[in-house]
Structure formats: C-alpha cells, structure tokens
Amino acid sequence: MADLFVKQAKEYADARPSYPPQLFQFIASKTPSHNLVWDVGTGSGQAAKSLAAIYQNVIATDASAKQLEFAPKIPNVRYQHTPSTMSMAELEKLVASEGSVDLVTIAQSLHWFDLATFYQQVKWLLKKPNGVIAAWCYYLPRVCNEVDTVLDEFYSSEVGPYWDPARKLVDKLYGSIDFPFEAVEGADHTGPFEFVTETLMDLDDFLTYIKSWSAYQTAKEKGVELLAENVVQKFKLAWGEDGKKVTRFPIYLRMGKVGNA
C-alpha cells in the first residue's frame, strides 16, 4: 500500500483535505481520557495535527517514509516509520505497550489494512473497556453540478480500472467494512456517522488532488495519463471563470470501543 503513494507524496500533502473540528470533538467526547493516541497510516499528518490539539501525546505512524517527510512538526506528535506489517514485539517497541492507548485513529486508510491482524493489535493496545477506535474515509468531493458531473463520469469510466480492489470499501462509504467493536457511550451503532469538510480550491488544486489518487499513479506506471488534455479541458469548461470554489468532502466515520475483548 505504501508504495502507491510514494511518487505523489507531495501532491498528497498539498491537496488532501484537512478534517473538520466537529469530527475530532465528537471522537474526543467518546474517549474518557485524552492521554495517548495512535494515528495509524498518518500519511503527511492531516489528522495528527488536529489530534495533537486535544490529546496529550500522539504517535503517528506510516509505512511510507516519504509521506512522513511532509508531515508538520508538532511538539507532542512523534512520527514513526513502521513496516507495513508489525509483529507484537515490534508494535510494543515502535508504538506503545499493552493497554496504554486511549484512542486509535485511521484516516482514509483502513481499507488498505489486513483487518484481522490489525484489529488484534488494536485490541491489545487500547485501554479496556472504554478505549476507542475511530476510522473514517471521505468520498468524492462536491463542487457544483457541472464539475460534479464531469468528476463522476471520469471516476467511473476512466479511473475505475486502475483502483485497487480495496477501494470498493470506500465506494460503500465504509458501511460494509468489518468492524468488530462495541458502540460507544450514547450511540446504538458503530456508524457510519456523517460529517463534511470544506476547503477552497481552484482548478489547479482540484487537479492536484486527482493526481494524489493511488489510481492515478497506477495508471501512470502503465503508461496511461488519466488527466489527458481532453479531460482537463472538460474540467476547465465545467469549472468556469470563478477561480476558487468551495469544495465539500463528505466524511464517513466508523467508531467503537474495545470492551473487554
């Protein structure tokens, strides 16, 4: 998985959206203590930055050393390059000890994981019974009817063959992803809970976001330029003369507590 994002690490850092304060406030309201977070698949630190404002310490890990180079340096965030798969001994050495973590977060990357192994590690690390796991994804951005129409057609017809099969879990908004955890206090299910994040983008920003997709890199390695001149022209016509536009990314959160598992 990490290899899919190496060559476009800068595009990923520049173009991927940050997440809304409401998302982190909701998650924090469900974690009884705010001492230690493990942010898994942190990429270039989009979630770690916000978590650091709420929790005393954040351990932010990623299997891509290149992406970590673009993460913001924050005093209470420890960035750690890890192997794609870790033994329990490596987990304790590189991340934390058994039963010491209040919250595990996974932003836009849970679909890449070996879930059975990962969940075993999460249950080992989290404080029982109320340690929380929160995993979210975001789907295609919404700009305006004209741009959305071009993007949806491009996504389904041009990009589709180059997505990894794991992408299907995002297409289903994490609703079908295996998630063997208990509902947190005050909830009767584990999600998806819906949020939205907004950012201002001009057309160049928007195209850079597309270039940060793993499918874009996969196509490029096969000699296919997905953003060919005719495609870019379609986006230009749809975008119009406005310059920057409000771009909304819908977010879908799965959240649960570990219980006594």
GROMACS .gro file of C-alpha atoms in nm:
model
  261
    1MET     CA    1   0.000   0.000   0.000
    2ALA     CA    2   0.274   0.248   0.098
    3ASP     CA    3   0.432   0.216  -0.247
    4LEU     CA    4   0.115   0.351  -0.409
    5PHE     CA    5   0.170   0.694  -0.250
    6VAL     CA    6   0.548   0.737  -0.268
    7LYS     CA    7   0.573   0.914  -0.601
    8GLN     CA    8   0.291   1.158  -0.532
    9ALA     CA    9   0.371   1.222  -0.164
   10LYS     CA   10   0.399   1.597  -0.220
   11GLU     CA   11   0.069   1.611  -0.410
   12TYR     CA   12  -0.091   1.415  -0.126
   13ALA     CA   13   0.039   1.662   0.135
   14ASP     CA   14  -0.060   1.965  -0.073
   15ALA     CA   15  -0.403   1.862  -0.196
   16ARG     CA   16  -0.567   1.627   0.052
   17PRO     CA   17  -0.829   1.792   0.273
   18SER     CA   18  -0.795   1.854   0.643
   19TYR     CA   19  -1.077   1.733   0.866
   20PRO     CA   20  -1.342   1.943   1.043
   21PRO     CA   21  -1.315   2.028   1.414
   22GLN     CA   22  -1.658   1.872   1.469
   23LEU     CA   23  -1.518   1.530   1.376
   24PHE     CA   24  -1.245   1.544   1.640
   25GLN     CA   25  -1.476   1.697   1.900
   26PHE     CA   26  -1.719   1.410   1.851
   27ILE     CA   27  -1.444   1.149   1.880
   28ALA     CA   28  -1.291   1.319   2.185
   29SER     CA   29  -1.630   1.329   2.356
   30LYS     CA   30  -1.639   0.949   2.343
   31THR     CA   31  -1.288   0.887   2.482
   32PRO     CA   32  -1.285   0.903   2.865
   33SER     CA   33  -0.918   1.006   2.887
   34HIS     CA   34  -0.709   1.210   2.645
   35ASN     CA   35  -0.356   1.093   2.715
   36LEU     CA   36  -0.235   0.888   2.418
   37VAL     CA   37  -0.348   0.841   2.056
   38TRP     CA   38  -0.209   0.609   1.790
   39ASP     CA   39  -0.277   0.765   1.448
   40VAL     CA   40  -0.220   0.481   1.204
   41GLY     CA   41  -0.147   0.546   0.837
   42THR     CA   42  -0.093   0.911   0.924
   43GLY     CA   43   0.038   0.993   0.576
   44SER     CA   44   0.152   1.353   0.591
   45GLY     CA   45  -0.015   1.417   0.927
   46GLN     CA   46  -0.354   1.557   0.827
   47ALA     CA   47  -0.528   1.403   1.131
   48ALA     CA   48  -0.231   1.407   1.368
   49LYS     CA   49  -0.221   1.786   1.368
   50SER     CA   50  -0.581   1.814   1.492
   51LEU     CA   51  -0.544   1.527   1.740
   52ALA     CA   52  -0.241   1.698   1.895
   53ALA     CA   53  -0.460   1.992   1.997
   54ILE     CA   54  -0.684   1.764   2.205
   55TYR     CA   55  -0.468   1.475   2.327
   56GLN     CA   56  -0.150   1.498   2.532
   57ASN     CA   57   0.055   1.270   2.306
   58VAL     CA   58   0.012   1.139   1.953
   59ILE     CA   59   0.210   0.856   1.799
   60ALA     CA   60   0.164   0.894   1.423
   61THR     CA   61   0.287   0.603   1.215
   62ASP     CA   62   0.310   0.528   0.847
   63ALA     CA   63   0.474   0.267   0.626
   64SER     CA   64   0.577   0.542   0.381
   65ALA     CA   65   0.884   0.732   0.498
   66LYS     CA   66   0.839   0.967   0.202
   67GLN     CA   67   0.496   1.079   0.316
   68LEU     CA   68   0.621   1.137   0.670
   69GLU     CA   69   0.874   1.386   0.532
   70PHE     CA   70   0.585   1.623   0.458
   71ALA     CA   71   0.417   1.594   0.800
   72PRO     CA   72   0.409   1.909   1.019
   73LYS     CA   73   0.649   1.907   1.314
   74ILE     CA   74   0.447   1.935   1.636
   75PRO     CA   75   0.596   1.903   1.988
   76ASN     CA   76   0.356   1.637   2.117
   77VAL     CA   77   0.347   1.429   1.798
   78ARG     CA   78   0.602   1.152   1.748
   79TYR     CA   79   0.619   1.040   1.387
   80GLN     CA   80   0.734   0.683   1.342
   81HIS     CA   81   0.813   0.494   1.022
   82THR     CA   82   0.699   0.134   1.059
   83PRO     CA   83   0.694  -0.182   0.847
   84SER     CA   84   0.371  -0.248   0.660
   85THR     CA   85   0.306  -0.534   0.899
   86MET     CA   86   0.435  -0.544   1.256
   87SER     CA   87   0.485  -0.829   1.500
   88MET     CA   88   0.351  -0.776   1.851
   89ALA     CA   89   0.709  -0.719   1.967
   90GLU     CA   90   0.757  -0.450   1.701
   91LEU     CA   91   0.423  -0.296   1.795
   92GLU     CA   92   0.530  -0.263   2.158
   93LYS     CA   93   0.873  -0.126   2.064
   94LEU     CA   94   0.760   0.123   1.797
   95VAL     CA   95   0.415   0.225   1.917
   96ALA     CA   96   0.312   0.157   2.277
   97SER     CA   97   0.264  -0.103   2.548
   98GLU     CA   98  -0.039  -0.321   2.613
   99GLY     CA   99  -0.349  -0.140   2.739
  100SER     CA  100  -0.189   0.206   2.725
  101VAL     CA  101  -0.369   0.378   2.436
  102ASP     CA  102  -0.689   0.582   2.471
  103LEU     CA  103  -0.770   0.616   2.103
  104VAL     CA  104  -0.665   0.461   1.772
  105THR     CA  105  -0.744   0.667   1.462
  106ILE     CA  106  -0.724   0.568   1.098
  107ALA     CA  107  -0.797   0.841   0.843
  108GLN     CA  108  -0.864   0.733   0.485
  109SER     CA  109  -0.653   0.416   0.510
  110LEU     CA  110  -0.834   0.137   0.698
  111HIS     CA  111  -0.937  -0.022   0.367
  112TRP     CA  112  -0.568  -0.095   0.293
  113PHE     CA  113  -0.508  -0.298   0.610
  114ASP     CA  114  -0.503  -0.668   0.691
  115LEU     CA  115  -0.801  -0.618   0.918
  116ALA     CA  116  -0.780  -0.939   1.122
  117THR     CA  117  -0.418  -0.873   1.222
  118PHE     CA  118  -0.471  -0.501   1.272
  119TYR     CA  119  -0.777  -0.542   1.493
  120GLN     CA  120  -0.588  -0.791   1.711
  121GLN     CA  121  -0.322  -0.525   1.764
  122VAL     CA  122  -0.578  -0.252   1.830
  123LYS     CA  123  -0.747  -0.464   2.098
  124TRP     CA  124  -0.410  -0.533   2.260
  125LEU     CA  125  -0.312  -0.164   2.272
  126LEU     CA  126  -0.640   0.000   2.377
  127LYS     CA  127  -0.731   0.058   2.740
  128LYS     CA  128  -1.017  -0.173   2.836
  129PRO     CA  129  -1.309  -0.142   2.833
  130ASN     CA  130  -1.351   0.213   2.701
  131GLY     CA  131  -1.058   0.263   2.463
  132VAL     CA  132  -1.190   0.383   2.128
  133ILE     CA  133  -1.112   0.311   1.764
  134ALA     CA  134  -1.220   0.570   1.506
  135ALA     CA  135  -1.175   0.512   1.133
  136TRP     CA  136  -1.305   0.737   0.861
  137CYS     CA  137  -1.295   0.783   0.488
  138TYR     CA  138  -1.404   1.062   0.261
  139TYR     CA  139  -1.565   1.023  -0.077
  140LEU     CA  140  -1.564   1.225  -0.399
  141PRO     CA  141  -1.571   1.600  -0.339
  142ARG     CA  142  -1.875   1.803  -0.434
  143VAL     CA  143  -1.815   2.140  -0.604
  144CYS     CA  144  -2.111   2.231  -0.824
  145ASN     CA  145  -2.340   2.040  -1.059
  146GLU     CA  146  -2.121   2.097  -1.365
  147VAL     CA  147  -1.794   1.987  -1.202
  148ASP     CA  148  -1.958   1.702  -1.011
  149THR     CA  149  -2.099   1.558  -1.335
  150VAL     CA  150  -1.760   1.560  -1.506
  151LEU     CA  151  -1.586   1.414  -1.200
  152ASP     CA  152  -1.840   1.135  -1.152
  153GLU     CA  153  -1.814   1.028  -1.515
  154PHE     CA  154  -1.433   1.047  -1.503
  155TYR     CA  155  -1.423   0.845  -1.180
  156SER     CA  156  -1.648   0.566  -1.304
  157SER     CA  157  -1.537   0.535  -1.667
  158GLU     CA  158  -1.174   0.645  -1.684
  159VAL     CA  159  -1.027   0.581  -1.339
  160GLY     CA  160  -1.222   0.272  -1.236
  161PRO     CA  161  -0.990   0.006  -1.386
  162TYR     CA  162  -0.687   0.146  -1.200
  163TRP     CA  163  -0.823   0.138  -0.846
  164ASP     CA  164  -0.707  -0.134  -0.612
  165PRO     CA  165  -0.999  -0.366  -0.516
  166ALA     CA  166  -0.977  -0.227  -0.161
  167ARG     CA  167  -1.121   0.097  -0.294
  168LYS     CA  168  -1.463  -0.070  -0.308
  169LEU     CA  169  -1.485  -0.031   0.070
  170VAL     CA  170  -1.459   0.346   0.025
  171ASP     CA  171  -1.717   0.337  -0.255
  172LYS     CA  172  -1.951   0.176   0.001
  173LEU     CA  173  -1.867   0.455   0.249
  174TYR     CA  174  -1.720   0.207   0.499
  175GLY     CA  175  -2.068   0.069   0.557
  176SER     CA  176  -1.960  -0.284   0.466
  177ILE     CA  177  -1.615  -0.289   0.626
  178ASP     CA  178  -1.561  -0.545   0.903
  179PHE     CA  179  -1.568  -0.355   1.234
  180PRO     CA  180  -1.588  -0.586   1.539
  181PHE     CA  181  -1.626  -0.327   1.814
  182GLU     CA  182  -1.897  -0.217   2.057
  183ALA     CA  183  -2.098   0.103   2.019
  184VAL     CA  184  -1.954   0.391   2.220
  185GLU     CA  185  -2.148   0.552   2.505
  186GLY     CA  186  -2.454   0.736   2.381
  187ALA     CA  187  -2.468   0.555   2.045
  188ASP     CA  188  -2.659   0.245   1.941
  189HIS     CA  189  -2.441   0.162   1.640
  190THR     CA  190  -2.082   0.198   1.518
  191GLY     CA  191  -2.162   0.413   1.216
  192PRO     CA  192  -2.107   0.535   0.959
  193PHE     CA  193  -2.152   0.875   1.127
  194GLU     CA  194  -2.155   1.151   0.866
  195PHE     CA  195  -1.953   1.472   0.861
  196VAL     CA  196  -1.834   1.711   0.593
  197THR     CA  197  -1.515   1.909   0.547
  198GLU     CA  198  -1.492   2.218   0.329
  199THR     CA  199  -1.195   2.377   0.159
  200LEU     CA  200  -1.136   2.638  -0.110
  201MET     CA  201  -0.986   2.500  -0.429
  202ASP     CA  202  -0.905   2.644  -0.767
  203LEU     CA  203  -0.886   2.418  -1.070
  204ASP     CA  204  -0.514   2.355  -1.026
  205ASP     CA  205  -0.573   2.247  -0.666
  206PHE     CA  206  -0.852   2.018  -0.779
  207LEU     CA  207  -0.637   1.852  -1.046
  208THR     CA  208  -0.353   1.813  -0.796
  209TYR     CA  209  -0.598   1.633  -0.568
  210ILE     CA  210  -0.679   1.390  -0.851
  211LYS     CA  211  -0.306   1.336  -0.909
  212SER     CA  212  -0.276   1.231  -0.544
  213TRP     CA  213  -0.504   0.931  -0.605
  214SER     CA  214  -0.332   0.593  -0.596
  215ALA     CA  215  -0.521   0.503  -0.915
  216TYR     CA  216  -0.362   0.798  -1.095
  217GLN     CA  217  -0.015   0.670  -1.007
  218THR     CA  218  -0.106   0.312  -1.105
  219ALA     CA  219  -0.229   0.432  -1.445
  220LYS     CA  220   0.082   0.641  -1.497
  221GLU     CA  221   0.306   0.344  -1.428
  222LYS     CA  222   0.115   0.159  -1.701
  223GLY     CA  223   0.175   0.444  -1.947
  224VAL     CA  224  -0.171   0.599  -1.917
  225GLU     CA  225  -0.216   0.970  -1.844
  226LEU     CA  226  -0.564   0.993  -1.692
  227LEU     CA  227  -0.561   1.373  -1.700
  228ALA     CA  228  -0.514   1.392  -2.075
  229GLU     CA  229  -0.566   1.725  -2.247
  230ASN     CA  230  -0.926   1.649  -2.345
  231VAL     CA  231  -1.012   1.551  -1.987
  232VAL     CA  232  -0.853   1.864  -1.841
  233GLN     CA  233  -1.049   2.070  -2.095
  234LYS     CA  234  -1.375   1.916  -1.970
  235PHE     CA  235  -1.287   2.016  -1.616
  236LYS     CA  236  -1.192   2.368  -1.730
  237LEU     CA  237  -1.525   2.419  -1.906
  238ALA     CA  238  -1.716   2.287  -1.605
  239TRP     CA  239  -1.514   2.496  -1.360
  240GLY     CA  240  -1.573   2.823  -1.541
  241GLU     CA  241  -1.408   3.156  -1.457
  242ASP     CA  242  -1.468   3.164  -1.083
  243GLY     CA  243  -1.118   3.080  -0.963
  244LYS     CA  244  -1.153   2.927  -0.617
  245LYS     CA  245  -1.466   2.732  -0.529
  246VAL     CA  246  -1.592   2.585  -0.204
  247THR     CA  247  -1.522   2.213  -0.226
  248ARG     CA  248  -1.701   1.976   0.013
  249PHE     CA  249  -1.572   1.632   0.103
  250PRO     CA  250  -1.830   1.403   0.269
  251ILE     CA  251  -1.677   1.204   0.556
  252TYR     CA  252  -1.796   0.868   0.690
  253LEU     CA  253  -1.683   0.762   1.039
  254ARG     CA  254  -1.689   0.418   1.197
  255MET     CA  255  -1.629   0.432   1.572
  256GLY     CA  256  -1.646   0.184   1.856
  257LYS     CA  257  -1.498   0.091   2.191
  258VAL     CA  258  -1.287  -0.216   2.262
  259GLY     CA  259  -1.494  -0.351   2.554
  260ASN     CA  260  -1.333  -0.638   2.744
  261ALA     CA  261  -1.227  -0.830   2.431
   0.00000   0.00000   0.00000
